[in-house]
Amino acid sequence: MTAPVPGVWMAAFLVLLVLVLVPLVLRRHFLTVTVSGRSMEPTLRDGDRVLVRRAGIRAVRAGALAVMAAPAEMGRDWMVKRVVAVPGDPVPHREVPALSATRDRVVPADRLVVVGDNLAVSLDSRRFGYVHARQLLGVVVRHLPPSPSRHLAGR
């Protein structure tokens, strides 16, 4: 019987290392979120899945879709909204009634202004004002295909 070749063991070790580390690294920087509710229709529908890149407030641009912690009154953990103003942008006082009382001329450094695409049903900055940077989970980078279970269920 011959001894195992050291190169084979090293290659096997590297493959195993990649199989363990890559998912850990990806999870640290990306996650999937399932949309709940109608506030982002027609862009996103209830049950749609999105790929989210974890990001700080500096990575967010006006027009982007962002995921952030939801206010307690929403009854869910996360919400997906469109960013309409980032730090340094003029405060949209007229479009966002909850900000009409603020004297800020520009959005503060640690805040965002967000709205849903379906204005008729969206709970957003028009009602609760600024979103604080610490609430931000990340930005949507891709709309994912339906999960196999959702497809099989006929949704």
mmCIF file with all atom_site columns, C-alpha atoms in Angstrom:
data_model
loop_
_atom_site.group_PDB
_atom_site.id
_atom_site.type_symbol
_atom_site.label_atom_id
_atom_site.label_alt_id
_atom_site.label_comp_id
_atom_site.label_asym_id
_atom_site.label_entity_id
_atom_site.label_seq_id
_atom_site.pdbx_PDB_ins_code
_atom_site.Cartn_x
_atom_site.Cartn_y
_atom_site.Cartn_z
_atom_site.occupancy
_atom_site.B_iso_or_equiv
_atom_site.pdbx_formal_charge
_atom_site.auth_seq_id
_atom_site.auth_comp_id
_atom_site.auth_asym_id
_atom_site.auth_atom_id
_atom_site.pdbx_PDB_model_num
ATOM 1   C CA . MET A 1 1   ? 0.000   0.000  0.000  1.00 0.00 ? 1   MET A CA 1
ATOM 2   C CA . THR A 1 2   ? 1.349   3.423  -0.902 1.00 0.00 ? 2   THR A CA 1
ATOM 3   C CA . ALA A 1 3   ? 1.265   6.490  1.306  1.00 0.00 ? 3   ALA A CA 1
ATOM 4   C CA . PRO A 1 4   ? -1.195  9.263  0.359  1.00 0.00 ? 4   PRO A CA 1
ATOM 5   C CA . VAL A 1 5   ? 0.304   12.043 -1.697 1.00 0.00 ? 5   VAL A CA 1
ATOM 6   C CA . PRO A 1 6   ? 0.692   15.236 0.388  1.00 0.00 ? 6   PRO A CA 1
ATOM 7   C CA . GLY A 1 7   ? -0.578  17.377 -2.500 1.00 0.00 ? 7   GLY A CA 1
ATOM 8   C CA . VAL A 1 8   ? -3.896  15.506 -2.567 1.00 0.00 ? 8   VAL A CA 1
ATOM 9   C CA . TRP A 1 9   ? -4.437  16.113 1.145  1.00 0.00 ? 9   TRP A CA 1
ATOM 10  C CA . MET A 1 10  ? -3.590  19.796 0.715  1.00 0.00 ? 10  MET A CA 1
ATOM 11  C CA . ALA A 1 11  ? -6.012  20.143 -2.200 1.00 0.00 ? 11  ALA A CA 1
ATOM 12  C CA . ALA A 1 12  ? -8.759  18.410 -0.225 1.00 0.00 ? 12  ALA A CA 1
ATOM 13  C CA . PHE A 1 13  ? -8.072  20.684 2.737  1.00 0.00 ? 13  PHE A CA 1
ATOM 14  C CA . LEU A 1 14  ? -8.267  23.797 0.539  1.00 0.00 ? 14  LEU A CA 1
ATOM 15  C CA . VAL A 1 15  ? -11.542 22.681 -1.028 1.00 0.00 ? 15  VAL A CA 1
ATOM 16  C CA . LEU A 1 16  ? -13.010 22.046 2.404  1.00 0.00 ? 16  LEU A CA 1
ATOM 17  C CA . LEU A 1 17  ? -11.759 25.416 3.630  1.00 0.00 ? 17  LEU A CA 1
ATOM 18  C CA . VAL A 1 18  ? -13.387 27.186 0.682  1.00 0.00 ? 18  VAL A CA 1
ATOM 19  C CA . LEU A 1 19  ? -16.658 25.302 1.192  1.00 0.00 ? 19  LEU A CA 1
ATOM 20  C CA . VAL A 1 20  ? -16.761 26.443 4.820  1.00 0.00 ? 20  VAL A CA 1
ATOM 21  C CA . LEU A 1 21  ? -15.398 29.987 4.528  1.00 0.00 ? 21  LEU A CA 1
ATOM 22  C CA . VAL A 1 22  ? -17.182 31.225 1.416  1.00 0.00 ? 22  VAL A CA 1
ATOM 23  C CA . PRO A 1 23  ? -20.690 30.834 2.876  1.00 0.00 ? 23  PRO A CA 1
ATOM 24  C CA . LEU A 1 24  ? -19.559 32.502 6.106  1.00 0.00 ? 24  LEU A CA 1
ATOM 25  C CA . VAL A 1 25  ? -18.089 35.467 4.243  1.00 0.00 ? 25  VAL A CA 1
ATOM 26  C CA . LEU A 1 26  ? -21.129 35.756 1.990  1.00 0.00 ? 26  LEU A CA 1
ATOM 27  C CA . ARG A 1 27  ? -23.500 35.677 4.973  1.00 0.00 ? 27  ARG A CA 1
ATOM 28  C CA . ARG A 1 28  ? -21.547 38.430 6.627  1.00 0.00 ? 28  ARG A CA 1
ATOM 29  C CA . HIS A 1 29  ? -21.950 40.716 3.599  1.00 0.00 ? 29  HIS A CA 1
ATOM 30  C CA . PHE A 1 30  ? -25.195 39.530 1.953  1.00 0.00 ? 30  PHE A CA 1
ATOM 31  C CA . LEU A 1 31  ? -28.543 38.134 3.006  1.00 0.00 ? 31  LEU A CA 1
ATOM 32  C CA . THR A 1 32  ? -31.947 37.527 1.503  1.00 0.00 ? 32  THR A CA 1
ATOM 33  C CA . VAL A 1 33  ? -35.068 39.285 2.700  1.00 0.00 ? 33  VAL A CA 1
ATOM 34  C CA . THR A 1 34  ? -38.638 38.334 1.861  1.00 0.00 ? 34  THR A CA 1
ATOM 35  C CA . VAL A 1 35  ? -40.925 41.270 1.131  1.00 0.00 ? 35  VAL A CA 1
ATOM 36  C CA . SER A 1 36  ? -43.994 41.470 3.330  1.00 0.00 ? 36  SER A CA 1
ATOM 37  C CA . GLY A 1 37  ? -46.881 43.727 2.415  1.00 0.00 ? 37  GLY A CA 1
ATOM 38  C CA . ARG A 1 38  ? -47.910 45.915 -0.503 1.00 0.00 ? 38  ARG A CA 1
ATOM 39  C CA . SER A 1 39  ? -45.976 49.122 0.205  1.00 0.00 ? 39  SER A CA 1
ATOM 40  C CA . MET A 1 40  ? -43.433 48.578 -2.589 1.00 0.00 ? 40  MET A CA 1
ATOM 41  C CA . GLU A 1 41  ? -45.859 47.578 -5.366 1.00 0.00 ? 41  GLU A CA 1
ATOM 42  C CA . PRO A 1 42  ? -45.470 47.453 -8.306 1.00 0.00 ? 42  PRO A CA 1
ATOM 43  C CA . THR A 1 43  ? -41.671 47.225 -7.897 1.00 0.00 ? 43  THR A CA 1
ATOM 44  C CA . LEU A 1 44  ? -41.818 44.443 -5.296 1.00 0.00 ? 44  LEU A CA 1
ATOM 45  C CA . ARG A 1 45  ? -44.770 42.299 -4.304 1.00 0.00 ? 45  ARG A CA 1
ATOM 46  C CA . ASP A 1 46  ? -45.679 40.493 -1.102 1.00 0.00 ? 46  ASP A CA 1
ATOM 47  C CA . GLY A 1 47  ? -43.573 37.321 -0.959 1.00 0.00 ? 47  GLY A CA 1
ATOM 48  C CA . ASP A 1 48  ? -40.860 38.515 -3.368 1.00 0.00 ? 48  ASP A CA 1
ATOM 49  C CA . ARG A 1 49  ? -37.270 37.894 -2.279 1.00 0.00 ? 49  ARG A CA 1
ATOM 50  C CA . VAL A 1 50  ? -34.400 40.365 -2.594 1.00 0.00 ? 50  VAL A CA 1
ATOM 51  C CA . LEU A 1 51  ? -30.650 40.071 -2.144 1.00 0.00 ? 51  LEU A CA 1
ATOM 52  C CA . VAL A 1 52  ? -29.395 42.692 0.301  1.00 0.00 ? 52  VAL A CA 1
ATOM 53  C CA . ARG A 1 53  ? -25.802 43.873 0.672  1.00 0.00 ? 53  ARG A CA 1
ATOM 54  C CA . ARG A 1 54  ? -25.108 44.911 4.227  1.00 0.00 ? 54  ARG A CA 1
ATOM 55  C CA . ALA A 1 55  ? -24.025 48.533 4.028  1.00 0.00 ? 55  ALA A CA 1
ATOM 56  C CA . GLY A 1 56  ? -23.620 51.664 6.066  1.00 0.00 ? 56  GLY A CA 1
ATOM 57  C CA . ILE A 1 57  ? -25.349 54.936 5.367  1.00 0.00 ? 57  ILE A CA 1
ATOM 58  C CA . ARG A 1 58  ? -22.479 56.213 3.185  1.00 0.00 ? 58  ARG A CA 1
ATOM 59  C CA . ALA A 1 59  ? -23.179 53.464 0.639  1.00 0.00 ? 59  ALA A CA 1
ATOM 60  C CA . VAL A 1 60  ? -26.837 54.459 0.199  1.00 0.00 ? 60  VAL A CA 1
ATOM 61  C CA . ARG A 1 61  ? -27.906 56.637 -2.742 1.00 0.00 ? 61  ARG A CA 1
ATOM 62  C CA . ALA A 1 62  ? -31.184 58.413 -3.414 1.00 0.00 ? 62  ALA A CA 1
ATOM 63  C CA . GLY A 1 63  ? -33.411 56.176 -5.529 1.00 0.00 ? 63  GLY A CA 1
ATOM 64  C CA . ALA A 1 64  ? -31.978 52.955 -4.088 1.00 0.00 ? 64  ALA A CA 1
ATOM 65  C CA . LEU A 1 65  ? -34.090 50.356 -2.312 1.00 0.00 ? 65  LEU A CA 1
ATOM 66  C CA . ALA A 1 66  ? -32.954 49.889 1.269  1.00 0.00 ? 66  ALA A CA 1
ATOM 67  C CA . VAL A 1 67  ? -33.835 47.484 4.067  1.00 0.00 ? 67  VAL A CA 1
ATOM 68  C CA . MET A 1 68  ? -34.062 48.841 7.583  1.00 0.00 ? 68  MET A CA 1
ATOM 69  C CA . ALA A 1 69  ? -35.501 47.994 10.981 1.00 0.00 ? 69  ALA A CA 1
ATOM 70  C CA . ALA A 1 70  ? -39.225 48.683 11.010 1.00 0.00 ? 70  ALA A CA 1
ATOM 71  C CA . PRO A 1 71  ? -40.944 50.816 13.632 1.00 0.00 ? 71  PRO A CA 1
ATOM 72  C CA . ALA A 1 72  ? -42.686 48.737 16.311 1.00 0.00 ? 72  ALA A CA 1
ATOM 73  C CA . GLU A 1 73  ? -46.120 49.810 15.027 1.00 0.00 ? 73  GLU A CA 1
ATOM 74  C CA . MET A 1 74  ? -45.535 47.915 11.780 1.00 0.00 ? 74  MET A CA 1
ATOM 75  C CA . GLY A 1 75  ? -45.493 44.553 13.562 1.00 0.00 ? 75  GLY A CA 1
ATOM 76  C CA . ARG A 1 76  ? -42.491 43.191 11.653 1.00 0.00 ? 76  ARG A CA 1
ATOM 77  C CA . ASP A 1 77  ? -38.715 43.245 11.951 1.00 0.00 ? 77  ASP A CA 1
ATOM 78  C CA . TRP A 1 78  ? -37.699 44.739 8.602  1.00 0.00 ? 78  TRP A CA 1
ATOM 79  C CA . MET A 1 79  ? -39.095 47.026 5.938  1.00 0.00 ? 79  MET A CA 1
ATOM 80  C CA . VAL A 1 80  ? -38.048 47.674 2.351  1.00 0.00 ? 80  VAL A CA 1
ATOM 81  C CA . LYS A 1 81  ? -38.387 51.280 1.155  1.00 0.00 ? 81  LYS A CA 1
ATOM 82  C CA . ARG A 1 82  ? -37.071 53.589 -1.558 1.00 0.00 ? 82  ARG A CA 1
ATOM 83  C CA . VAL A 1 83  ? -34.559 56.177 -0.360 1.00 0.00 ? 83  VAL A CA 1
ATOM 84  C CA . VAL A 1 84  ? -35.634 59.672 -1.439 1.00 0.00 ? 84  VAL A CA 1
ATOM 85  C CA . ALA A 1 85  ? -33.026 61.715 0.429  1.00 0.00 ? 85  ALA A CA 1
ATOM 86  C CA . VAL A 1 86  ? -29.610 60.920 1.927  1.00 0.00 ? 86  VAL A CA 1
ATOM 87  C CA . PRO A 1 87  ? -27.375 62.965 4.244  1.00 0.00 ? 87  PRO A CA 1
ATOM 88  C CA . GLY A 1 88  ? -26.665 66.362 2.715  1.00 0.00 ? 88  GLY A CA 1
ATOM 89  C CA . ASP A 1 89  ? -29.692 66.327 0.379  1.00 0.00 ? 89  ASP A CA 1
ATOM 90  C CA . PRO A 1 90  ? -32.361 69.017 0.812  1.00 0.00 ? 90  PRO A CA 1
ATOM 91  C CA . VAL A 1 91  ? -35.110 67.895 3.199  1.00 0.00 ? 91  VAL A CA 1
ATOM 92  C CA . PRO A 1 92  ? -38.282 67.179 1.165  1.00 0.00 ? 92  PRO A CA 1
ATOM 93  C CA . HIS A 1 93  ? -40.536 69.076 3.608  1.00 0.00 ? 93  HIS A CA 1
ATOM 94  C CA . ARG A 1 94  ? -43.495 69.322 1.250  1.00 0.00 ? 94  ARG A CA 1
ATOM 95  C CA . GLU A 1 95  ? -43.507 65.628 0.252  1.00 0.00 ? 95  GLU A CA 1
ATOM 96  C CA . VAL A 1 96  ? -42.843 64.300 3.767  1.00 0.00 ? 96  VAL A CA 1
ATOM 97  C CA . PRO A 1 97  ? -45.333 65.839 6.223  1.00 0.00 ? 97  PRO A CA 1
ATOM 98  C CA . ALA A 1 98  ? -43.616 64.357 9.287  1.00 0.00 ? 98  ALA A CA 1
ATOM 99  C CA . LEU A 1 99  ? -40.564 66.486 8.466  1.00 0.00 ? 99  LEU A CA 1
ATOM 100 C CA . SER A 1 100 ? -42.484 69.737 7.960  1.00 0.00 ? 100 SER A CA 1
ATOM 101 C CA . ALA A 1 101 ? -41.857 70.770 11.571 1.00 0.00 ? 101 ALA A CA 1
ATOM 102 C CA . THR A 1 102 ? -38.089 70.310 11.352 1.00 0.00 ? 102 THR A CA 1
ATOM 103 C CA . ARG A 1 103 ? -35.905 73.313 10.662 1.00 0.00 ? 103 ARG A CA 1
ATOM 104 C CA . ASP A 1 104 ? -33.291 71.156 8.949  1.00 0.00 ? 104 ASP A CA 1
ATOM 105 C CA . ARG A 1 105 ? -32.451 72.464 5.492  1.00 0.00 ? 105 ARG A CA 1
ATOM 106 C CA . VAL A 1 106 ? -30.518 69.303 4.621  1.00 0.00 ? 106 VAL A CA 1
ATOM 107 C CA . VAL A 1 107 ? -30.865 65.703 5.781  1.00 0.00 ? 107 VAL A CA 1
ATOM 108 C CA . PRO A 1 108 ? -28.602 65.198 8.835  1.00 0.00 ? 108 PRO A CA 1
ATOM 109 C CA . ALA A 1 109 ? -25.451 63.052 8.544  1.00 0.00 ? 109 ALA A CA 1
ATOM 110 C CA . ASP A 1 110 ? -26.939 59.985 10.249 1.00 0.00 ? 110 ASP A CA 1
ATOM 111 C CA . ARG A 1 111 ? -30.428 59.991 8.717  1.00 0.00 ? 111 ARG A CA 1
ATOM 112 C CA . LEU A 1 112 ? -32.347 58.897 5.603  1.00 0.00 ? 112 LEU A CA 1
ATOM 113 C CA . VAL A 1 113 ? -35.748 59.797 4.174  1.00 0.00 ? 113 VAL A CA 1
ATOM 114 C CA . VAL A 1 114 ? -37.621 56.802 2.741  1.00 0.00 ? 114 VAL A CA 1
ATOM 115 C CA . VAL A 1 115 ? -41.001 56.142 1.116  1.00 0.00 ? 115 VAL A CA 1
ATOM 116 C CA . GLY A 1 116 ? -42.795 53.151 -0.314 1.00 0.00 ? 116 GLY A CA 1
ATOM 117 C CA . ASP A 1 117 ? -43.561 53.004 -4.030 1.00 0.00 ? 117 ASP A CA 1
ATOM 118 C CA . ASN A 1 118 ? -47.240 52.372 -3.244 1.00 0.00 ? 118 ASN A CA 1
ATOM 119 C CA . LEU A 1 119 ? -47.916 55.661 -1.443 1.00 0.00 ? 119 LEU A CA 1
ATOM 120 C CA . ALA A 1 120 ? -51.531 54.784 -0.670 1.00 0.00 ? 120 ALA A CA 1
ATOM 121 C CA . VAL A 1 121 ? -50.594 51.952 1.721  1.00 0.00 ? 121 VAL A CA 1
ATOM 122 C CA . SER A 1 122 ? -47.000 52.664 2.749  1.00 0.00 ? 122 SER A CA 1
ATOM 123 C CA . LEU A 1 123 ? -45.968 53.473 6.313  1.00 0.00 ? 123 LEU A CA 1
ATOM 124 C CA . ASP A 1 124 ? -42.780 55.458 5.766  1.00 0.00 ? 124 ASP A CA 1
ATOM 125 C CA . SER A 1 125 ? -40.969 58.752 6.453  1.00 0.00 ? 125 SER A CA 1
ATOM 126 C CA . ARG A 1 126 ? -44.148 60.646 5.586  1.00 0.00 ? 126 ARG A CA 1
ATOM 127 C CA . ARG A 1 127 ? -45.502 59.333 8.880  1.00 0.00 ? 127 ARG A CA 1
ATOM 128 C CA . PHE A 1 128 ? -42.495 58.628 11.119 1.00 0.00 ? 128 PHE A CA 1
ATOM 129 C CA . GLY A 1 129 ? -39.875 61.063 9.778  1.00 0.00 ? 129 GLY A CA 1
ATOM 130 C CA . TYR A 1 130 ? -36.212 60.250 9.419  1.00 0.00 ? 130 TYR A CA 1
ATOM 131 C CA . VAL A 1 131 ? -34.761 56.745 9.510  1.00 0.00 ? 131 VAL A CA 1
ATOM 132 C CA . HIS A 1 132 ? -31.642 56.642 11.688 1.00 0.00 ? 132 HIS A CA 1
ATOM 133 C CA . ALA A 1 133 ? -28.424 55.105 10.330 1.00 0.00 ? 133 ALA A CA 1
ATOM 134 C CA . ARG A 1 134 ? -28.428 52.461 13.076 1.00 0.00 ? 134 ARG A CA 1
ATOM 135 C CA . GLN A 1 135 ? -31.729 51.093 11.656 1.00 0.00 ? 135 GLN A CA 1
ATOM 136 C CA . LEU A 1 136 ? -30.190 50.447 8.231  1.00 0.00 ? 136 LEU A CA 1
ATOM 137 C CA . LEU A 1 137 ? -29.499 46.828 7.316  1.00 0.00 ? 137 LEU A CA 1
ATOM 138 C CA . GLY A 1 138 ? -28.362 47.399 3.745  1.00 0.00 ? 138 GLY A CA 1
ATOM 139 C CA . VAL A 1 139 ? -29.263 48.072 0.134  1.00 0.00 ? 139 VAL A CA 1
ATOM 140 C CA . VAL A 1 140 ? -31.116 45.837 -2.284 1.00 0.00 ? 140 VAL A CA 1
ATOM 141 C CA . VAL A 1 141 ? -28.787 44.661 -5.039 1.00 0.00 ? 141 VAL A CA 1
ATOM 142 C CA . ARG A 1 142 ? -31.012 42.156 -6.820 1.00 0.00 ? 142 ARG A CA 1
ATOM 143 C CA . HIS A 1 143 ? -34.567 40.904 -7.102 1.00 0.00 ? 143 HIS A CA 1
ATOM 144 C CA . LEU A 1 144 ? -34.329 37.110 -6.659 1.00 0.00 ? 144 LEU A CA 1
ATOM 145 C CA . PRO A 1 145 ? -36.407 34.489 -8.431 1.00 0.00 ? 145 PRO A CA 1
ATOM 146 C CA . PRO A 1 146 ? -39.277 33.036 -6.425 1.00 0.00 ? 146 PRO A CA 1
ATOM 147 C CA . SER A 1 147 ? -38.361 30.301 -3.998 1.00 0.00 ? 147 SER A CA 1
ATOM 148 C CA . PRO A 1 148 ? -39.197 26.773 -5.238 1.00 0.00 ? 148 PRO A CA 1
ATOM 149 C CA . SER A 1 149 ? -41.785 26.304 -2.476 1.00 0.00 ? 149 SER A CA 1
ATOM 150 C CA . ARG A 1 150 ? -43.564 29.528 -3.481 1.00 0.00 ? 150 ARG A CA 1
ATOM 151 C CA . HIS A 1 151 ? -43.554 28.479 -7.131 1.00 0.00 ? 151 HIS A CA 1
ATOM 152 C CA . LEU A 1 152 ? -44.953 25.043 -6.280 1.00 0.00 ? 152 LEU A CA 1
ATOM 153 C CA . ALA A 1 153 ? -47.648 26.598 -4.125 1.00 0.00 ? 153 ALA A CA 1
ATOM 154 C CA . GLY A 1 154 ? -48.915 28.536 -7.135 1.00 0.00 ? 154 GLY A CA 1
ATOM 155 C CA . ARG A 1 155 ? -48.284 31.989 -5.697 1.00 0.00 ? 155 ARG A CA 1
#
